XYZ file of C-alpha atoms in Angstrom:
308
model
C -22.083 10.705 24.800
C -24.600 10.068 22.359
C -26.032 6.317 21.923
C -27.298 4.304 19.041
C -30.913 4.328 19.558
C -32.113 0.452 20.069
C -34.197 -1.114 17.173
C -34.593 -4.773 17.580
C -34.462 -7.152 14.741
C -35.554 -10.735 14.174
C -33.266 -13.857 13.269
C -30.233 -12.336 15.442
C -28.868 -13.386 19.106
C -29.806 -11.802 22.307
C -26.463 -11.966 23.447
C -22.666 -11.724 21.598
C -19.115 -12.273 22.902
C -16.817 -9.790 21.752
C -13.418 -11.197 21.458
C -11.247 -8.301 22.050
C -7.593 -8.786 19.814
C -6.254 -5.085 20.140
C -3.441 -6.096 22.960
C -2.043 -8.580 20.791
C -3.098 -8.416 16.888
C -4.003 -4.600 17.286
C -0.166 -3.695 18.856
C 2.007 -6.694 16.575
C 1.419 -4.525 13.735
C 2.843 -1.289 15.452
C 6.443 -0.228 14.535
C 7.119 1.627 17.448
C 7.656 -0.669 20.603
C 4.936 0.052 22.889
C 5.966 0.192 26.734
C 4.583 -2.659 28.565
C 3.270 -0.376 31.362
C 1.356 0.903 28.617
C 0.374 -2.854 27.566
C -0.777 -3.603 30.848
C -2.433 -0.063 31.688
C -4.453 -0.964 28.067
C -5.506 -4.222 29.071
C -6.745 -3.096 32.480
C -8.640 -0.090 30.742
C -10.537 -2.920 28.740
C -11.570 -4.721 31.860
C -12.840 -1.870 32.835
C -14.808 -0.886 29.964
C -16.616 -4.720 30.954
C -14.219 -6.745 27.954
C -14.265 -10.264 29.361
C -12.281 -12.000 26.420
C -8.921 -10.338 25.829
C -6.193 -11.582 23.746
C -2.937 -10.439 25.387
C -0.018 -10.881 23.900
C 1.714 -14.044 21.707
C 4.378 -16.313 22.821
C 5.831 -16.050 19.323
C 9.629 -15.658 18.577
C 10.996 -11.943 19.326
C 12.764 -12.103 16.263
C 9.366 -12.258 14.092
C 7.348 -9.873 16.141
C 9.337 -7.830 18.370
C 6.453 -5.833 19.847
C 5.217 -8.880 21.962
C 8.948 -9.888 22.968
C 7.891 -8.671 26.369
C 4.406 -11.183 26.867
C 5.911 -13.051 30.114
C 6.738 -9.398 31.771
C 3.133 -8.394 30.346
C 1.357 -11.656 31.951
C 3.123 -10.688 35.504
C 2.033 -7.277 35.610
C -1.599 -8.301 35.158
C -4.093 -8.959 38.289
C -7.433 -9.836 36.240
C -10.489 -10.971 37.509
C -11.544 -14.439 37.564
C -14.337 -13.845 34.949
C -11.850 -12.317 32.443
C -10.320 -14.968 29.912
C -6.534 -13.930 28.970
C -5.642 -16.173 25.806
C -2.357 -15.831 24.428
C -1.699 -16.900 20.952
C 1.348 -19.716 20.842
C 2.850 -20.803 17.640
C 4.803 -23.512 18.443
C 5.485 -26.295 21.482
C 8.381 -23.488 22.301
C 5.642 -20.902 22.821
C 3.129 -23.297 24.621
C 6.499 -23.980 27.168
C 6.270 -20.558 27.464
C 3.095 -19.953 27.973
C 2.743 -22.747 30.411
C 5.747 -21.133 32.602
C 3.334 -18.246 32.698
C 0.185 -20.196 33.580
C -2.208 -19.350 31.195
C -5.309 -21.282 30.963
C -5.981 -20.706 26.997
C -4.332 -20.368 24.150
C -5.135 -19.970 20.448
C -3.309 -21.232 17.183
C -2.960 -19.957 13.967
C -3.527 -21.652 10.331
C -3.227 -20.452 7.072
C -5.762 -21.493 4.175
C -3.449 -20.680 1.587
C -0.160 -22.529 0.519
C 1.504 -19.281 0.092
C 0.628 -17.824 3.080
C 1.766 -21.033 4.985
C 5.039 -20.310 3.595
C 5.318 -16.654 4.099
C 3.610 -16.915 7.871
C 4.535 -20.486 9.295
C 7.310 -21.436 6.837
C 5.480 -24.336 6.365
C 3.179 -25.959 3.414
C -0.829 -26.009 3.653
C -0.229 -29.859 5.106
C 2.775 -29.953 6.761
C 1.699 -26.914 9.033
C -0.632 -29.650 11.182
C 2.591 -31.264 11.906
C 3.609 -28.389 14.308
C 0.394 -27.877 15.272
C -1.259 -30.963 16.224
C 1.777 -31.612 19.316
C 0.998 -28.462 20.797
C -2.718 -28.839 20.682
C -2.359 -31.917 22.399
C -0.202 -31.082 25.082
C -2.320 -28.195 25.736
C -5.279 -30.290 26.023
C -3.583 -32.793 28.241
C -2.485 -29.979 30.505
C -5.956 -28.886 30.682
C -5.981 -26.074 28.774
C -8.656 -24.901 25.925
C -7.465 -23.931 22.385
C -8.986 -21.662 19.506
C -8.066 -22.208 16.076
C -7.205 -19.365 13.528
C -7.717 -19.638 9.867
C -6.367 -16.662 7.920
C -7.125 -15.712 4.188
C -10.785 -17.670 4.454
C -11.683 -15.011 1.957
C -9.220 -14.052 -0.379
C -5.110 -14.045 -0.400
C -3.324 -11.520 -1.870
C -0.823 -14.115 -3.834
C -3.243 -16.543 -4.548
C -6.596 -14.688 -5.243
C -9.670 -16.225 -4.779
C -9.838 -19.098 -1.990
C -11.977 -22.382 -2.974
C -14.245 -22.480 0.518
C -13.872 -25.888 0.519
C -10.238 -25.653 1.089
C -11.228 -23.387 3.749
C -13.227 -25.858 5.478
C -10.809 -28.719 5.075
C -8.312 -26.522 7.250
C -10.716 -25.543 9.650
C -12.381 -29.129 10.348
C -9.276 -30.620 10.415
C -8.262 -27.895 13.476
C -11.430 -29.135 15.036
C -11.054 -33.004 14.725
C -7.614 -31.993 16.567
C -9.449 -30.158 19.851
C -9.817 -26.695 18.812
C -13.016 -25.529 20.665
C -13.208 -22.431 18.982
C -12.718 -21.748 15.168
C -12.086 -17.561 14.345
C -12.544 -17.428 10.609
C -9.956 -14.652 9.439
C -10.910 -12.109 6.225
C -7.052 -11.335 7.081
C -6.985 -8.983 3.838
C -10.437 -7.367 4.267
C -12.289 -8.724 1.037
C -14.827 -10.821 1.723
C -18.617 -9.589 0.963
C -21.920 -10.929 2.636
C -22.478 -13.701 0.296
C -19.053 -15.039 1.359
C -19.609 -15.116 4.635
C -23.016 -17.131 4.071
C -21.794 -19.624 1.828
C -19.003 -20.422 4.214
C -20.790 -20.886 7.218
C -23.397 -23.163 5.425
C -20.392 -25.024 4.108
C -18.978 -25.423 7.717
C -22.511 -26.756 8.749
C -22.421 -29.058 6.180
C -19.185 -30.523 7.227
C -20.140 -31.009 10.740
C -18.614 -27.886 12.318
C -21.678 -26.473 14.084
C -22.004 -22.575 13.818
C -21.669 -22.428 17.909
C -18.235 -23.561 17.071
C -17.404 -20.971 14.625
C -16.142 -16.787 15.549
C -15.589 -14.548 12.828
C -12.752 -12.172 12.590
C -13.069 -9.333 9.938
C -10.423 -6.334 8.445
C -12.264 -3.341 7.229
C -10.274 -2.781 3.925
C -12.731 -2.318 1.629
C -15.550 -1.269 4.753
C -17.053 -4.310 4.616
C -16.659 -5.406 7.973
C -19.607 -4.516 9.970
C -22.089 -6.014 6.777
C -20.130 -8.977 6.928
C -20.456 -9.365 10.608
C -24.246 -8.848 10.527
C -24.118 -11.258 7.889
C -22.464 -13.772 10.344
C -24.761 -12.807 13.314
C -27.909 -13.732 11.039
C -26.371 -16.894 10.295
C -26.071 -17.544 14.433
C -22.478 -16.771 14.900
C -22.398 -15.411 18.774
C -18.420 -14.614 18.833
C -16.810 -11.582 17.212
C -13.244 -10.702 16.963
C -12.687 -6.890 17.050
C -9.744 -4.412 18.449
C -10.241 -1.304 20.586
C -9.610 1.729 18.446
C -9.443 -0.452 15.270
C -6.103 -1.118 15.605
C -3.771 -3.483 13.730
C -3.184 -5.504 10.718
C -1.075 -8.304 9.699
C 3.211 -7.953 9.473
C 2.728 -10.680 6.943
C 0.279 -9.370 4.862
C 0.902 -5.929 3.436
C -2.598 -4.932 1.775
C -4.311 -5.728 5.466
C -5.644 -2.942 7.076
C -7.253 -2.469 10.577
C -8.965 -4.519 12.058
C -12.624 -4.271 12.809
C -13.335 -1.656 15.578
C -14.694 -2.957 18.827
C -16.472 0.328 19.274
C -18.010 0.300 15.897
C -19.472 -3.269 16.490
C -20.294 -2.198 19.999
C -22.442 0.752 18.419
C -24.164 -1.747 15.926
C -24.949 -4.217 18.288
C -26.014 -1.756 20.888
C -28.336 -0.394 18.058
C -30.052 -3.531 17.566
C -30.605 -4.341 21.572
C -27.786 -6.973 21.454
C -26.020 -7.766 24.809
C -22.705 -7.346 25.180
C -21.749 -6.251 28.954
C -19.588 -3.578 27.443
C -19.701 -0.155 28.374
C -19.016 2.362 25.215
C -18.370 5.382 26.734
C -15.293 3.775 28.539
C -14.118 1.759 25.358
C -13.968 5.082 23.589
C -12.297 6.801 26.209
C -9.961 3.904 26.411
C -9.069 4.153 22.556
C -8.912 8.251 22.564
C -5.894 7.151 25.547
C -4.292 4.845 23.567
C -4.305 6.621 20.220
C -2.718 9.207 22.376
C 0.100 6.522 23.485
C 0.620 5.876 20.236
C 0.886 9.421 18.875
C -1.761 8.943 15.929
C -5.671 8.868 15.833
C -7.591 5.903 16.017
C -9.336 4.921 12.565
C -12.790 4.085 14.590
C -15.563 6.069 12.919
C -17.317 5.641 16.511
C -13.784 6.621 18.430
C -13.878 9.749 15.353
C -17.749 10.739 16.094
C -18.027 10.178 19.842
C -14.697 11.999 20.883
C -14.711 15.080 18.454
């Protein structure tokens, strides 16, 4: 299989952690329910490809995301090496109860940077969402879990338009203050540009949230995901969210297209000589297999190019 020619560039990290979201964020937008055995094999194939951080599922109420109603059963089926982190998304304390019962050791919570998305996604206001997160985070930390915070609509909102940078920083910084060890900045509808990425990371730094606490999560609606990722890497970010095969979107934002494909990200990182520990050939084979299970081709450009 063809591989990119390696040419290193100054100002980039030597190693990047790929935070794989395909099994959760990727599959949650699929209308047809994927069998739990297929999900388990998908995760195992991702592990075999070298991914060591895989967001496996969510303990959201099945009414809202039917695709993930099998979360507990899926986790029971998995037998992952200790080196593999397997965080799950937890929306509230009820979800945390289920995660603890499943012996989960790492969770993620989901916040909004805008009023409208908070109302549509969380049935809350921008400020009141923290009343839901705070006890969940506090209990998780007391149980010895680590907590990641997602902030959605960081660069633009389909209902409100432009999102003020200071508004995003206010939400994100509050999550860090509550105890989130990592903050993933989400370009939920894929409208970000490199200038925005640079400005937002700088604003977080000025607010006391270091680049080592940040991750980036880009969608490719306008074809900017890789450019935005490279910009974030140059700013010092070393954790990038992506989805195998480019699966995913957002069920509460119709204009959102797929996540940045892990294969597309890996092609760029490999070409820059940045270590990830992930085998591109095995990952492509995994996404081809998953596309077959879903009955539709992968939108990943690298998968398309390498799989013929």
